[in-house]
XYZ file of N, CA and C in Angstrom:
372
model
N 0.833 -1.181 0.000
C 0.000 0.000 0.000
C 0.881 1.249 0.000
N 0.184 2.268 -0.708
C 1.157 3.099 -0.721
C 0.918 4.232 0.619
N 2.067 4.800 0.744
C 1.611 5.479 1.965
C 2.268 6.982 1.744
N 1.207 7.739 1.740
C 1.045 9.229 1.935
C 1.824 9.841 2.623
N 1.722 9.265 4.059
C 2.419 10.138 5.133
C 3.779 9.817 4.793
N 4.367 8.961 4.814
C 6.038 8.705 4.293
C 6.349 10.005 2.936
N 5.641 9.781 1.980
C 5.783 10.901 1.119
C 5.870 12.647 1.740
N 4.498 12.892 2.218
C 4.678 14.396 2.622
C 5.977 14.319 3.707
N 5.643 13.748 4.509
C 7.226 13.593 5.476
C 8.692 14.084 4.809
N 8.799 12.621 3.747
C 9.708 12.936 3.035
C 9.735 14.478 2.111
N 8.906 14.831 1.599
C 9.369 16.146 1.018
C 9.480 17.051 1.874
N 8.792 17.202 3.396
C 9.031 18.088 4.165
C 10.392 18.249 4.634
N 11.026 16.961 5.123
C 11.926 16.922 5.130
C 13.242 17.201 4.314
N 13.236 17.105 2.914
C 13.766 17.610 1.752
C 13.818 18.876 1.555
N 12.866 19.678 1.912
C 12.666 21.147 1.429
C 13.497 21.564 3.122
N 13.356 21.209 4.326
C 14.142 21.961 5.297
C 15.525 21.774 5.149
N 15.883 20.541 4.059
C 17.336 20.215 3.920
C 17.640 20.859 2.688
N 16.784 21.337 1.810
C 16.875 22.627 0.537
C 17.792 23.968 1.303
N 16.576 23.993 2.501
C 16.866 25.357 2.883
C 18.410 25.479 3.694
N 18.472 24.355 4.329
C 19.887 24.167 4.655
C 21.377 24.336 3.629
N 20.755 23.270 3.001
C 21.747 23.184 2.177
C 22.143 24.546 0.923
N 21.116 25.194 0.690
C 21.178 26.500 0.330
C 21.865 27.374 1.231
N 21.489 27.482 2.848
C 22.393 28.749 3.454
C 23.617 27.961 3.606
N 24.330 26.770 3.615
C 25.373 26.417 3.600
C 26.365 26.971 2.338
N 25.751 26.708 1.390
C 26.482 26.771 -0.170
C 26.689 28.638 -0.119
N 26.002 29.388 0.421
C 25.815 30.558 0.449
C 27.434 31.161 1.226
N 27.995 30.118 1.936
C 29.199 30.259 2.709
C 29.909 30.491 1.827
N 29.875 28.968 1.175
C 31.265 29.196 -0.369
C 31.130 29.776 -0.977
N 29.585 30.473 -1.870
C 29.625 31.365 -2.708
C 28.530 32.309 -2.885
N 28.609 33.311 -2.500
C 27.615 34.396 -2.356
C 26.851 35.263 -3.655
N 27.189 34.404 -5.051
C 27.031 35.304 -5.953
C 26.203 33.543 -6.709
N 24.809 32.801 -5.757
C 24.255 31.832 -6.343
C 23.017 32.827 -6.920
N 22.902 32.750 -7.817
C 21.549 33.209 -8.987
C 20.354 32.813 -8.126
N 18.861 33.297 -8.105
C 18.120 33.026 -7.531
C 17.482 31.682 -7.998
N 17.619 31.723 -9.172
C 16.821 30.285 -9.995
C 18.042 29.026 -9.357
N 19.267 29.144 -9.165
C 19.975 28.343 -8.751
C 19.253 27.896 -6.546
N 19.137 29.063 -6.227
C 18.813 28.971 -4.921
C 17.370 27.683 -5.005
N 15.983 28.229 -6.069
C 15.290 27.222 -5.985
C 16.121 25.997 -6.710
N 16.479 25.701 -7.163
C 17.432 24.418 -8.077
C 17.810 23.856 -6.668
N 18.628 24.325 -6.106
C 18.872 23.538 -4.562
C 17.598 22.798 -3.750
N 16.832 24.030 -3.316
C 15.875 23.469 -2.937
C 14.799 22.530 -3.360
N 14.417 22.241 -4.323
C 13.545 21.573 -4.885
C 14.226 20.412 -5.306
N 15.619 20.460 -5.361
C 16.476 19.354 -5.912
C 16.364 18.194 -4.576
N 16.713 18.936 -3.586
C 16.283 18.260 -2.335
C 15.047 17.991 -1.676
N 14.031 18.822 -1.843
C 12.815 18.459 -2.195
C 12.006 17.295 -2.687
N 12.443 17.404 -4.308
C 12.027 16.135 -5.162
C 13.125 14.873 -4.625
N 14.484 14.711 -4.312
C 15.049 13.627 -3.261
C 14.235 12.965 -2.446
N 13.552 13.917 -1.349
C 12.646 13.746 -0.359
C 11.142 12.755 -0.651
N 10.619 13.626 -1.910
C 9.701 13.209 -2.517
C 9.531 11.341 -3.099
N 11.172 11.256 -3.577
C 11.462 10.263 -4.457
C 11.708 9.143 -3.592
N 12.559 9.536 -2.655
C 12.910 8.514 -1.494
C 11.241 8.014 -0.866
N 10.281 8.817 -0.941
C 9.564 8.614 0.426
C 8.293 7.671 -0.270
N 8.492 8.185 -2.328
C 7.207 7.483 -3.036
C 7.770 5.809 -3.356
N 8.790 5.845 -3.368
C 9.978 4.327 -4.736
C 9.573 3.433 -2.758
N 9.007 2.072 -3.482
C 9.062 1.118 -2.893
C 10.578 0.452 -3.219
N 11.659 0.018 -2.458
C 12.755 -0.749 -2.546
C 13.453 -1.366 -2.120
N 13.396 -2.680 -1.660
C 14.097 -3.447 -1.045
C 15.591 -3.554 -0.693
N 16.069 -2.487 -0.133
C 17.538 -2.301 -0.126
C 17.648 -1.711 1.580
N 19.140 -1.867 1.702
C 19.375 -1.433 2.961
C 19.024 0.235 2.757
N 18.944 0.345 4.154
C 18.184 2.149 4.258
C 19.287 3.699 3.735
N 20.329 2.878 4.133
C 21.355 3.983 3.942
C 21.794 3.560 2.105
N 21.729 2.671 1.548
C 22.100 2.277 0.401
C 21.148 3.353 -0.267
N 19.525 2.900 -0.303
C 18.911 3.702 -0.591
C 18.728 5.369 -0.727
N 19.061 5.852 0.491
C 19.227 7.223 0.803
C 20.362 7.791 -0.029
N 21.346 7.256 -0.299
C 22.994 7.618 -0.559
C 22.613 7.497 -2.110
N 21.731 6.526 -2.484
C 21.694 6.258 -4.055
C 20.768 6.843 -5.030
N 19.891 7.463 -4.631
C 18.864 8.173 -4.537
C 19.187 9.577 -4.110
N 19.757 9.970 -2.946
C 19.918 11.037 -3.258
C 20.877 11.804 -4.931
N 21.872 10.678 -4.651
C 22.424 11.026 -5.894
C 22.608 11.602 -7.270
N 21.121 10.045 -7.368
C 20.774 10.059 -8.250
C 19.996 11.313 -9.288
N 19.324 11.847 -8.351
C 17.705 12.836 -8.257
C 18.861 14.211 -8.279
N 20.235 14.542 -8.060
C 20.814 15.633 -7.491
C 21.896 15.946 -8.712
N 21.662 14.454 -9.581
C 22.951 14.765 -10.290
C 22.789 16.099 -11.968
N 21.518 15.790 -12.030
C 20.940 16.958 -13.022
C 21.158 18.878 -12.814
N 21.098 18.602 -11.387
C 21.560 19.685 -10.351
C 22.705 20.106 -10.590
N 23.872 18.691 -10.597
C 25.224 19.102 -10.875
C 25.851 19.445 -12.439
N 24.787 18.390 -13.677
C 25.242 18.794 -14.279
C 25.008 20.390 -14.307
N 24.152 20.763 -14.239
C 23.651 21.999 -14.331
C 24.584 22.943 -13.825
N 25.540 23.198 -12.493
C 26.248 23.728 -11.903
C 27.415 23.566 -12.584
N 28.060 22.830 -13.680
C 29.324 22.870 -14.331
C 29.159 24.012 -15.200
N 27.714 24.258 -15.612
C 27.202 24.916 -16.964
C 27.413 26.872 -16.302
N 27.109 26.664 -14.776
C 27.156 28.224 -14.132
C 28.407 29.136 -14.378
N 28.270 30.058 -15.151
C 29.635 30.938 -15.575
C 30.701 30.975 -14.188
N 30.288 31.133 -12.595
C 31.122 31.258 -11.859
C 31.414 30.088 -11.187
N 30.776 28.857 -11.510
C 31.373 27.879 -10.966
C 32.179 27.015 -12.038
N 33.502 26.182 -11.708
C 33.651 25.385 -12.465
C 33.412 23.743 -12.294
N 33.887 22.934 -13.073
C 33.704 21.364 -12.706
C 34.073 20.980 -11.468
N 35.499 21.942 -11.170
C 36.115 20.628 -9.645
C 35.506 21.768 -8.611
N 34.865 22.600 -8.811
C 34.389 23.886 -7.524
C 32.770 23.243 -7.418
N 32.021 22.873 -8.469
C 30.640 23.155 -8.053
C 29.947 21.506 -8.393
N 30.134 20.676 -9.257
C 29.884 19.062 -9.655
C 29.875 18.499 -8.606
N 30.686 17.669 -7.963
C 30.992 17.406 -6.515
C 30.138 17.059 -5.343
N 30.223 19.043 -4.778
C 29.840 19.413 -3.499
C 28.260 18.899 -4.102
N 27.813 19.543 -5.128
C 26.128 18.819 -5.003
C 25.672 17.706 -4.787
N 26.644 16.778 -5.755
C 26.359 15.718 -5.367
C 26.378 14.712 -3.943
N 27.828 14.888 -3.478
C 28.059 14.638 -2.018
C 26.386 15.407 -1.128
N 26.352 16.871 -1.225
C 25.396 17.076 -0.157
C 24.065 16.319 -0.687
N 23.758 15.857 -1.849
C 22.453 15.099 -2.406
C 22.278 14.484 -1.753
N 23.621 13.440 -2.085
C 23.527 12.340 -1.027
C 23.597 12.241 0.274
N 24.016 13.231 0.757
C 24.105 13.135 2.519
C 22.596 13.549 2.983
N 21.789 14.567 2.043
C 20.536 14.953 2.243
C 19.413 13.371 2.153
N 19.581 12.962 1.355
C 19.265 11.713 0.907
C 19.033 10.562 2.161
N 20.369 10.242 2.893
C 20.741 9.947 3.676
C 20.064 9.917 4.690
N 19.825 11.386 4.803
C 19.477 11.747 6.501
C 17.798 11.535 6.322
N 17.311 11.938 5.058
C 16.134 11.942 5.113
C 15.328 10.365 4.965
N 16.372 9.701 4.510
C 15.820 8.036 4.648
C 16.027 7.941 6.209
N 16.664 7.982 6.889
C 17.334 7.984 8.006
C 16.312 8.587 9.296
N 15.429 9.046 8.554
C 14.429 10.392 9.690
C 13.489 9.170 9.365
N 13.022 8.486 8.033
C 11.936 7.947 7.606
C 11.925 7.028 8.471
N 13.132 6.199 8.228
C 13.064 4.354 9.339
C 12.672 4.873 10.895
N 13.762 5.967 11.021
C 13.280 6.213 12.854
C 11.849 6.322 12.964
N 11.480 7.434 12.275
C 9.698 7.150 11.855
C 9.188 5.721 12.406
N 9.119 5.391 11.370
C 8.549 3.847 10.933
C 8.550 3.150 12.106
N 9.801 2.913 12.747
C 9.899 2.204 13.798
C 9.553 2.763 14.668
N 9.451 3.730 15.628
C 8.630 4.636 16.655
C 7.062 4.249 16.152
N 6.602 4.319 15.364
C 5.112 4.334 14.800
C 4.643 2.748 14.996
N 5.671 1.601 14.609
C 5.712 0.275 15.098
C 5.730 -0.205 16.205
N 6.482 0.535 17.308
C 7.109 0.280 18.580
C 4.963 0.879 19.159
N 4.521 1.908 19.060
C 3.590 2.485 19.045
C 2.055 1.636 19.181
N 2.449 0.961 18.189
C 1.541 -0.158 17.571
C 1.051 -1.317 18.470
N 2.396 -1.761 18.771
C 3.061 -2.904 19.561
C 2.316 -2.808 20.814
N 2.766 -0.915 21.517
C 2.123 -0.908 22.872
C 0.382 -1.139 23.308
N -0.252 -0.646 22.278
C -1.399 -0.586 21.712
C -2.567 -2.083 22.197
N -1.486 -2.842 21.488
C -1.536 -4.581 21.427
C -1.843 -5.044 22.541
């Protein structure tokens, strides 16, 4: 069955790790375009989204790390293409934080899951 709440979760979670990961990048470079600022966010966003809709039988962190990646790497190509960034300055860091966003937000989901199980249990 598919489940709703895992989804909104997950993008909620994605978009507070947008916003993060946006005032972070803002450290290294203060001259990000505004269309780039949403590109972050929504990049992590739709991560959130993707992780929380894809049924997949894989370990949790495999998932998170592979997936974020994945969903982030359009992001990066995109950031080679930015006049002030180049390949080894801006490719990279997106991807790495995709995936660490990725990560954490599979990572928020299982604790979820299992608190909501443990929950269940007492119920019983």
């Amino acid at each position: 069955m598919f489940q709703w709440k895992r989804v909104k979760s997950a993008a909620e979670w994605g978009f507070f790790l947008g916003i993060l990961s946006w005032l972070l990048s803002t450290g290294v470079s203060n001259k990000i375009p505004t269309a780039g600022v949403w590109a972050i966010i929504l990049s992590r966003t739709l991560s959130g989204v993707v992780i929380g809709a894809i049924q997949w039988n894989e370990s949790w962190w495999v998932r998170g790390l592979v997936i974020g990646g994945a969903v982030n790497l359009p992001l990066a190509m995109l950031v080679v293409r930015w006049p002030h960034f180049n390949y080894a300055n801006g490719f990279w860091p997106v991807i790495v934080t995709g995936m660490i966003c990725g990560l954490i937000i599979e990572m928020v989901l299982r604790r979820k899951h299992y608190l909501e199980k443990i929950g269940e249990d007492k119920k019983t």
